[in-house]
Amino acid sequence: MTYCIYHIPGKKIGVTNNVKYRVEEQQGYLEGEYEILEMSDDIDYVSYKELELQQKYGYKIDEKLYKQLKCNKMNINVTEQTTTFPCPINKLKGRLMDNMDMKWETEHGACLITEASIKWILKNIHTSKYNDQRCYIYNKAFARWFDNNDAHQTLADLHMQERYPRTGGIMSDHRDKKCTTMCRFDKIRLWAEDRGLYHKGDPKTQTLKLMEEAGEICRAVLKKDEAEIIDGIGDCVVVLTNLAHLCDTSIEECIDAAYDEIKNRTGKMSNGTFKKD
């Protein structure tokens, strides 16, 4: 990780690992209104250099070294199902940025704060039902994200992926955009999260919705309407993805469990149906 010692003339000298967020978004300064004095991957060096430069430029000298502040990690609460952050959602991004590379263990695997994982957290965060000054994520979903993504992608990489979404084929410019089923399920969950389905939705209503969509498939099959069949199957997948999430599991886990059960099954076809032994 690269640390920057920045200087806002006449105001202060500080250290950050994300200049744009810390100086421009948080403190409101535009590019050209501040300067970078030093850059280094050595946190010890920048911690002492910051104090040296503060003294040289005549600013108030910080009482604590930057590295000591970095060691003051968030007091998160990790349970079997969730990780809870000690702040409201509107302040979470800043707290996460200040604790870059913080790592903790869950029953489902290790979790780490990076630029890429912060983006996931902010998309999947929930306000605590018991205290609106706290918020949480589900550990299983977060740990699974690490299994299927590069946690150290930069924000530029992520923006490029959003600009050129993966479609399952080869684009005309020869960029390979082959998409996994995981990426498609993630898109469905993000779509549902953005529309409040997970905050206000209910497993019962999603189950009824599934029955409705299944009925649409039956009608389409009887009419031999290929377009409606595709649409109906797709709608069922969307509803099943959301139903699984509302039941504190995932569509991937359900598929894996079903496959584990059938992969060694034997039987024979009878009247168009596979009959297991």
mmCIF file of C-alpha atoms in Angstrom:
data_model
loop_
_atom_site.group_PDB
_atom_site.id
_atom_site.type_symbol
_atom_site.label_atom_id
_atom_site.label_comp_id
_atom_site.label_asym_id
_atom_site.label_seq_id
_atom_site.Cartn_x
_atom_site.Cartn_y
_atom_site.Cartn_z
ATOM 1 C CA MET A 1 0.000 0.000 0.000
ATOM 2 C CA THR A 2 1.236 3.497 -0.856
ATOM 3 C CA TYR A 3 0.943 6.268 1.728
ATOM 4 C CA CYS A 4 0.950 9.950 0.735
ATOM 5 C CA ILE A 5 2.007 12.926 2.816
ATOM 6 C CA TYR A 6 -0.198 15.755 1.536
ATOM 7 C CA HIS A 7 0.024 19.502 2.141
ATOM 8 C CA ILE A 8 -2.875 21.946 2.109
ATOM 9 C CA PRO A 9 -1.016 25.296 2.065
ATOM 10 C CA GLY A 10 -1.736 27.385 5.121
ATOM 11 C CA LYS A 11 -3.845 24.627 6.659
ATOM 12 C CA LYS A 12 -2.142 21.346 7.437
ATOM 13 C CA ILE A 13 0.092 18.427 6.528
ATOM 14 C CA GLY A 14 -1.370 14.949 6.810
ATOM 15 C CA VAL A 15 -1.035 11.338 5.703
ATOM 16 C CA THR A 16 -3.521 9.186 3.807
ATOM 17 C CA ASN A 17 -3.624 6.104 1.621
ATOM 18 C CA ASN A 18 -6.383 7.614 -0.538
ATOM 19 C CA VAL A 19 -5.764 11.257 -1.389
ATOM 20 C CA LYS A 20 -8.830 11.759 -3.561
ATOM 21 C CA TYR A 21 -11.229 10.504 -0.913
ATOM 22 C CA ARG A 22 -9.499 11.963 2.143
ATOM 23 C CA VAL A 23 -8.589 15.410 0.806
ATOM 24 C CA GLU A 24 -11.122 16.052 -1.953
ATOM 25 C CA GLU A 25 -14.269 14.222 -0.844
ATOM 26 C CA GLN A 26 -13.908 14.459 2.925
ATOM 27 C CA GLN A 27 -12.176 17.818 3.281
ATOM 28 C CA GLY A 28 -13.545 19.522 0.184
ATOM 29 C CA TYR A 29 -10.321 20.628 -1.550
ATOM 30 C CA LEU A 30 -9.946 20.553 -5.328
ATOM 31 C CA GLU A 31 -7.001 19.228 -7.287
ATOM 32 C CA GLY A 32 -4.451 22.066 -7.386
ATOM 33 C CA GLU A 33 -5.390 23.298 -3.915
ATOM 34 C CA TYR A 34 -3.115 20.736 -2.280
ATOM 35 C CA GLU A 35 0.204 19.051 -3.057
ATOM 36 C CA ILE A 36 1.836 15.689 -2.425
ATOM 37 C CA LEU A 37 5.096 16.073 -0.494
ATOM 38 C CA GLU A 38 6.136 12.434 -0.097
ATOM 39 C CA MET A 39 4.967 8.971 -1.155
ATOM 40 C CA SER A 40 6.135 5.684 0.340
ATOM 41 C CA ASP A 41 5.071 2.107 1.034
ATOM 42 C CA ASP A 42 6.850 2.312 4.412
ATOM 43 C CA ILE A 43 4.336 3.316 7.088
ATOM 44 C CA ASP A 44 7.102 3.883 9.631
ATOM 45 C CA TYR A 45 8.866 6.327 7.301
ATOM 46 C CA VAL A 46 5.758 8.392 6.492
ATOM 47 C CA SER A 47 4.672 8.427 10.145
ATOM 48 C CA TYR A 48 7.899 10.116 11.305
ATOM 49 C CA LYS A 49 8.303 12.175 8.125
ATOM 50 C CA GLU A 50 4.858 13.704 8.648
ATOM 51 C CA LEU A 51 5.881 15.077 12.054
ATOM 52 C CA GLU A 52 9.172 16.338 10.638
ATOM 53 C CA LEU A 53 7.420 18.213 7.843
ATOM 54 C CA GLN A 54 4.748 19.595 10.174
ATOM 55 C CA GLN A 55 7.531 21.101 12.285
ATOM 56 C CA LYS A 56 9.407 22.372 9.199
ATOM 57 C CA TYR A 57 6.322 24.125 7.765
ATOM 58 C CA GLY A 58 5.283 25.523 11.145
ATOM 59 C CA TYR A 59 2.073 23.542 11.633
ATOM 60 C CA LYS A 60 0.791 21.981 14.826
ATOM 61 C CA ILE A 61 2.555 18.643 15.337
ATOM 62 C CA ASP A 62 0.292 15.600 15.744
ATOM 63 C CA GLU A 63 0.339 13.988 19.174
ATOM 64 C CA LYS A 64 0.233 10.464 17.723
ATOM 65 C CA LEU A 65 2.152 8.929 14.859
ATOM 66 C CA TYR A 66 0.084 8.023 11.822
ATOM 67 C CA LYS A 67 0.982 4.340 12.226
ATOM 68 C CA GLN A 68 -0.434 4.431 15.737
ATOM 69 C CA LEU A 69 -3.700 5.775 14.412
ATOM 70 C CA LYS A 70 -3.758 3.015 11.814
ATOM 71 C CA CYS A 71 -3.411 0.412 14.552
ATOM 72 C CA ASN A 72 -6.538 1.733 16.231
ATOM 73 C CA LYS A 73 -8.810 -0.518 14.220
ATOM 74 C CA MET A 74 -12.582 -0.376 14.232
ATOM 75 C CA ASN A 75 -14.174 -2.184 17.110
ATOM 76 C CA ILE A 76 -16.277 -4.489 14.964
ATOM 77 C CA ASN A 77 -18.518 -7.212 16.340
ATOM 78 C CA VAL A 78 -18.241 -10.570 14.568
ATOM 79 C CA THR A 79 -20.894 -13.238 15.154
ATOM 80 C CA GLU A 80 -21.629 -16.484 13.335
ATOM 81 C CA GLN A 81 -23.836 -14.739 10.771
ATOM 82 C CA THR A 82 -22.822 -11.072 10.671
ATOM 83 C CA THR A 83 -20.078 -8.490 11.071
ATOM 84 C CA THR A 84 -21.347 -5.271 12.647
ATOM 85 C CA PHE A 85 -19.601 -1.916 12.202
ATOM 86 C CA PRO A 86 -19.751 0.719 14.974
ATOM 87 C CA CYS A 87 -21.149 3.564 12.860
ATOM 88 C CA PRO A 88 -24.189 4.469 10.741
ATOM 89 C CA ILE A 89 -24.170 3.706 7.027
ATOM 90 C CA ASN A 90 -23.619 7.339 5.999
ATOM 91 C CA LYS A 91 -20.274 7.351 7.839
ATOM 92 C CA LEU A 92 -19.165 3.832 6.986
ATOM 93 C CA LYS A 93 -17.174 4.564 3.826
ATOM 94 C CA GLY A 94 -14.822 6.932 5.651
ATOM 95 C CA ARG A 95 -14.298 4.483 8.502
ATOM 96 C CA LEU A 96 -13.530 1.685 6.057
ATOM 97 C CA MET A 97 -11.069 3.841 4.107
ATOM 98 C CA ASP A 98 -9.316 4.735 7.362
ATOM 99 C CA ASN A 99 -8.936 1.030 8.168
ATOM 100 C CA MET A 100 -7.648 -0.208 4.823
ATOM 101 C CA ASP A 101 -6.125 -3.727 5.032
ATOM 102 C CA MET A 102 -7.900 -4.496 8.298
ATOM 103 C CA LYS A 103 -8.540 -8.249 8.438
ATOM 104 C CA TRP A 104 -10.795 -10.440 10.578
ATOM 105 C CA GLU A 105 -11.884 -14.057 10.683
ATOM 106 C CA THR A 106 -15.400 -15.445 10.356
ATOM 107 C CA GLU A 107 -16.696 -19.004 10.406
ATOM 108 C CA HIS A 108 -16.938 -18.787 6.623
ATOM 109 C CA GLY A 109 -13.441 -17.482 5.960
ATOM 110 C CA ALA A 110 -11.190 -14.454 6.359
ATOM 111 C CA CYS A 111 -12.417 -10.964 5.422
ATOM 112 C CA LEU A 112 -10.294 -7.986 4.421
ATOM 113 C CA ILE A 113 -10.892 -4.273 3.790
ATOM 114 C CA THR A 114 -9.629 -3.209 0.358
ATOM 115 C CA GLU A 115 -10.864 -0.748 -2.261
ATOM 116 C CA ALA A 116 -12.690 -3.555 -4.043
ATOM 117 C CA SER A 117 -14.233 -5.104 -0.919
ATOM 118 C CA ILE A 118 -15.383 -1.671 0.328
ATOM 119 C CA LYS A 119 -17.460 -1.368 -2.838
ATOM 120 C CA TRP A 120 -19.107 -4.724 -2.037
ATOM 121 C CA ILE A 121 -19.701 -3.758 1.600
ATOM 122 C CA LEU A 122 -21.404 -0.488 0.663
ATOM 123 C CA LYS A 123 -23.676 -2.341 -1.764
ATOM 124 C CA ASN A 124 -24.690 -4.982 0.795
ATOM 125 C CA ILE A 125 -24.754 -3.120 4.113
ATOM 126 C CA HIS A 126 -27.833 -3.120 6.367
ATOM 127 C CA THR A 127 -28.775 -0.795 9.230
ATOM 128 C CA SER A 128 -29.069 -2.615 12.554
ATOM 129 C CA LYS A 129 -32.659 -3.228 13.612
ATOM 130 C CA TYR A 130 -31.713 -2.455 17.206
ATOM 131 C CA ASN A 131 -29.417 0.559 16.816
ATOM 132 C CA ASP A 132 -29.466 2.908 13.818
ATOM 133 C CA GLN A 133 -25.920 3.999 14.696
ATOM 134 C CA ARG A 134 -24.613 0.565 13.728
ATOM 135 C CA CYS A 135 -24.725 -1.424 10.482
ATOM 136 C CA TYR A 136 -23.866 -4.958 9.396
ATOM 137 C CA ILE A 137 -23.097 -7.366 6.552
ATOM 138 C CA TYR A 138 -23.651 -11.111 6.264
ATOM 139 C CA ASN A 139 -20.394 -13.024 6.742
ATOM 140 C CA LYS A 140 -21.235 -15.909 4.431
ATOM 141 C CA ALA A 141 -21.968 -13.633 1.486
ATOM 142 C CA PHE A 142 -18.876 -11.500 2.129
ATOM 143 C CA ALA A 143 -16.568 -14.508 2.470
ATOM 144 C CA ARG A 144 -18.004 -15.985 -0.731
ATOM 145 C CA TRP A 145 -17.243 -12.711 -2.534
ATOM 146 C CA PHE A 146 -13.548 -13.204 -1.696
ATOM 147 C CA ASP A 147 -13.719 -16.727 -3.151
ATOM 148 C CA ASN A 148 -14.874 -15.376 -6.494
ATOM 149 C CA ASN A 149 -13.194 -11.969 -6.824
ATOM 150 C CA ASP A 150 -9.807 -10.299 -6.700
ATOM 151 C CA ALA A 151 -9.886 -8.383 -3.414
ATOM 152 C CA HIS A 152 -6.987 -6.184 -4.519
ATOM 153 C CA GLN A 153 -8.570 -4.826 -7.688
ATOM 154 C CA THR A 154 -8.340 -1.051 -7.902
ATOM 155 C CA LEU A 155 -11.387 1.167 -8.236
ATOM 156 C CA ALA A 156 -10.289 1.926 -11.791
ATOM 157 C CA ASP A 157 -10.493 -1.803 -12.588
ATOM 158 C CA LEU A 158 -13.965 -1.968 -11.085
ATOM 159 C CA HIS A 159 -15.180 1.062 -13.036
ATOM 160 C CA MET A 160 -13.859 -0.516 -16.240
ATOM 161 C CA GLN A 161 -15.809 -3.685 -15.507
ATOM 162 C CA GLU A 162 -18.971 -1.617 -15.008
ATOM 163 C CA ARG A 163 -18.365 0.306 -18.237
ATOM 164 C CA TYR A 164 -17.763 -2.915 -20.186
ATOM 165 C CA PRO A 165 -19.987 -5.463 -18.430
ATOM 166 C CA ARG A 166 -19.343 -9.142 -19.017
ATOM 167 C CA THR A 167 -21.978 -10.597 -21.352
ATOM 168 C CA GLY A 168 -21.024 -14.230 -21.820
ATOM 169 C CA GLY A 169 -19.442 -13.804 -25.259
ATOM 170 C CA ILE A 170 -16.477 -12.262 -27.033
ATOM 171 C CA MET A 171 -16.780 -8.513 -27.708
ATOM 172 C CA SER A 172 -15.948 -7.032 -31.091
ATOM 173 C CA ASP A 173 -12.741 -5.504 -29.711
ATOM 174 C CA HIS A 174 -11.624 -9.042 -28.735
ATOM 175 C CA ARG A 175 -11.851 -8.403 -24.992
ATOM 176 C CA ASP A 176 -12.929 -11.658 -23.424
ATOM 177 C CA LYS A 177 -16.083 -10.859 -21.494
ATOM 178 C CA LYS A 178 -17.052 -14.403 -20.603
ATOM 179 C CA CYS A 179 -19.219 -14.238 -17.494
ATOM 180 C CA THR A 180 -19.601 -16.832 -14.777
ATOM 181 C CA THR A 181 -22.942 -17.681 -13.200
ATOM 182 C CA MET A 182 -21.621 -16.082 -10.020
ATOM 183 C CA CYS A 183 -21.341 -12.721 -11.745
ATOM 184 C CA ARG A 184 -24.917 -12.978 -13.002
ATOM 185 C CA PHE A 185 -26.258 -13.855 -9.554
ATOM 186 C CA ASP A 186 -24.307 -10.938 -8.083
ATOM 187 C CA LYS A 187 -25.944 -8.591 -10.586
ATOM 188 C CA ILE A 188 -29.378 -9.886 -9.595
ATOM 189 C CA ARG A 189 -28.629 -9.328 -5.908
ATOM 190 C CA LEU A 190 -27.320 -5.817 -6.535
ATOM 191 C CA TRP A 191 -30.425 -5.041 -8.595
ATOM 192 C CA ALA A 192 -32.680 -6.282 -5.782
ATOM 193 C CA GLU A 193 -30.682 -4.471 -3.086
ATOM 194 C CA ASP A 194 -30.874 -1.170 -4.965
ATOM 195 C CA ARG A 195 -34.654 -1.480 -5.131
ATOM 196 C CA GLY A 196 -35.140 -2.277 -1.450
ATOM 197 C CA LEU A 197 -36.313 -5.827 -2.014
ATOM 198 C CA TYR A 198 -34.072 -7.235 0.710
ATOM 199 C CA HIS A 199 -35.075 -4.565 3.215
ATOM 200 C CA LYS A 200 -38.825 -4.746 2.619
ATOM 201 C CA GLY A 201 -39.203 -8.109 0.899
ATOM 202 C CA ASP A 202 -40.502 -11.317 2.449
ATOM 203 C CA PRO A 203 -39.820 -15.022 1.674
ATOM 204 C CA LYS A 204 -43.557 -15.723 1.533
ATOM 205 C CA THR A 205 -44.240 -13.111 -1.131
ATOM 206 C CA GLN A 206 -41.248 -14.311 -3.154
ATOM 207 C CA THR A 207 -42.540 -17.882 -2.957
ATOM 208 C CA LEU A 208 -45.913 -16.746 -4.289
ATOM 209 C CA LYS A 209 -44.089 -14.817 -7.006
ATOM 210 C CA LEU A 210 -42.218 -18.015 -7.922
ATOM 211 C CA MET A 211 -45.498 -19.908 -8.327
ATOM 212 C CA GLU A 212 -46.788 -17.128 -10.572
ATOM 213 C CA GLU A 213 -43.666 -17.238 -12.764
ATOM 214 C CA ALA A 214 -43.791 -21.048 -12.935
ATOM 215 C CA GLY A 215 -47.352 -20.770 -14.191
ATOM 216 C CA GLU A 216 -46.143 -18.418 -16.921
ATOM 217 C CA ILE A 217 -43.616 -21.056 -18.020
ATOM 218 C CA CYS A 218 -46.347 -23.725 -18.169
ATOM 219 C CA ARG A 219 -48.506 -21.540 -20.391
ATOM 220 C CA ALA A 220 -45.546 -20.684 -22.613
ATOM 221 C CA VAL A 221 -44.616 -24.373 -23.011
ATOM 222 C CA LEU A 222 -48.191 -25.285 -23.946
ATOM 223 C CA LYS A 223 -48.228 -22.479 -26.550
ATOM 224 C CA LYS A 224 -44.710 -23.407 -27.714
ATOM 225 C CA ASP A 225 -43.751 -19.738 -27.319
ATOM 226 C CA GLU A 226 -39.949 -19.846 -27.189
ATOM 227 C CA ALA A 227 -39.512 -16.175 -26.223
ATOM 228 C CA GLU A 228 -41.965 -16.506 -23.330
ATOM 229 C CA ILE A 229 -40.286 -19.732 -22.175
ATOM 230 C CA ILE A 230 -36.916 -17.986 -21.989
ATOM 231 C CA ASP A 231 -38.453 -15.025 -20.200
ATOM 232 C CA GLY A 232 -40.280 -17.239 -17.707
ATOM 233 C CA ILE A 233 -37.249 -19.350 -16.858
ATOM 234 C CA GLY A 234 -35.163 -16.218 -16.409
ATOM 235 C CA ASP A 235 -37.788 -14.678 -14.129
ATOM 236 C CA CYS A 236 -37.831 -17.835 -12.007
ATOM 237 C CA VAL A 237 -34.056 -17.694 -11.614
ATOM 238 C CA VAL A 238 -34.294 -14.071 -10.470
ATOM 239 C CA VAL A 239 -37.023 -14.888 -7.942
ATOM 240 C CA LEU A 240 -35.129 -17.949 -6.659
ATOM 241 C CA THR A 241 -31.967 -15.863 -6.238
ATOM 242 C CA ASN A 242 -33.853 -13.316 -4.158
ATOM 243 C CA LEU A 243 -35.771 -15.959 -2.220
ATOM 244 C CA ALA A 244 -32.511 -17.656 -1.234
ATOM 245 C CA HIS A 245 -31.035 -14.344 -0.057
ATOM 246 C CA LEU A 246 -34.119 -13.552 2.023
ATOM 247 C CA CYS A 247 -33.769 -17.000 3.627
ATOM 248 C CA ASP A 248 -30.166 -16.186 4.674
ATOM 249 C CA THR A 249 -28.579 -18.482 2.111
ATOM 250 C CA SER A 250 -27.624 -18.084 -1.555
ATOM 251 C CA ILE A 251 -28.722 -19.508 -4.868
ATOM 252 C CA GLU A 252 -25.185 -20.844 -5.371
ATOM 253 C CA GLU A 253 -25.305 -22.779 -2.112
ATOM 254 C CA CYS A 254 -28.704 -24.214 -3.007
ATOM 255 C CA ILE A 255 -27.479 -25.302 -6.449
ATOM 256 C CA ASP A 256 -24.358 -26.888 -4.948
ATOM 257 C CA ALA A 257 -26.446 -28.775 -2.382
ATOM 258 C CA ALA A 258 -28.824 -30.044 -5.060
ATOM 259 C CA TYR A 259 -25.990 -31.156 -7.331
ATOM 260 C CA ASP A 260 -24.213 -32.953 -4.491
ATOM 261 C CA GLU A 261 -27.413 -34.911 -3.970
ATOM 262 C CA ILE A 262 -28.004 -35.877 -7.605
ATOM 263 C CA LYS A 263 -24.490 -36.242 -9.015
ATOM 264 C CA ASN A 264 -24.230 -39.952 -8.223
ATOM 265 C CA ARG A 265 -27.913 -40.745 -8.684
ATOM 266 C CA THR A 266 -28.835 -43.551 -11.073
ATOM 267 C CA GLY A 267 -32.125 -44.408 -12.752
ATOM 268 C CA LYS A 268 -33.834 -44.431 -16.120
ATOM 269 C CA MET A 269 -36.139 -42.369 -18.298
ATOM 270 C CA SER A 270 -39.848 -43.219 -18.250
ATOM 271 C CA ASN A 271 -42.583 -41.298 -20.099
ATOM 272 C CA GLY A 272 -40.265 -38.332 -20.533
ATOM 273 C CA THR A 273 -39.262 -38.219 -16.847
ATOM 274 C CA PHE A 274 -36.086 -39.449 -15.153
ATOM 275 C CA LYS A 275 -37.005 -42.001 -12.483
ATOM 276 C CA LYS A 276 -34.330 -42.508 -9.852
ATOM 277 C CA ASP A 277 -33.523 -45.972 -8.579
#
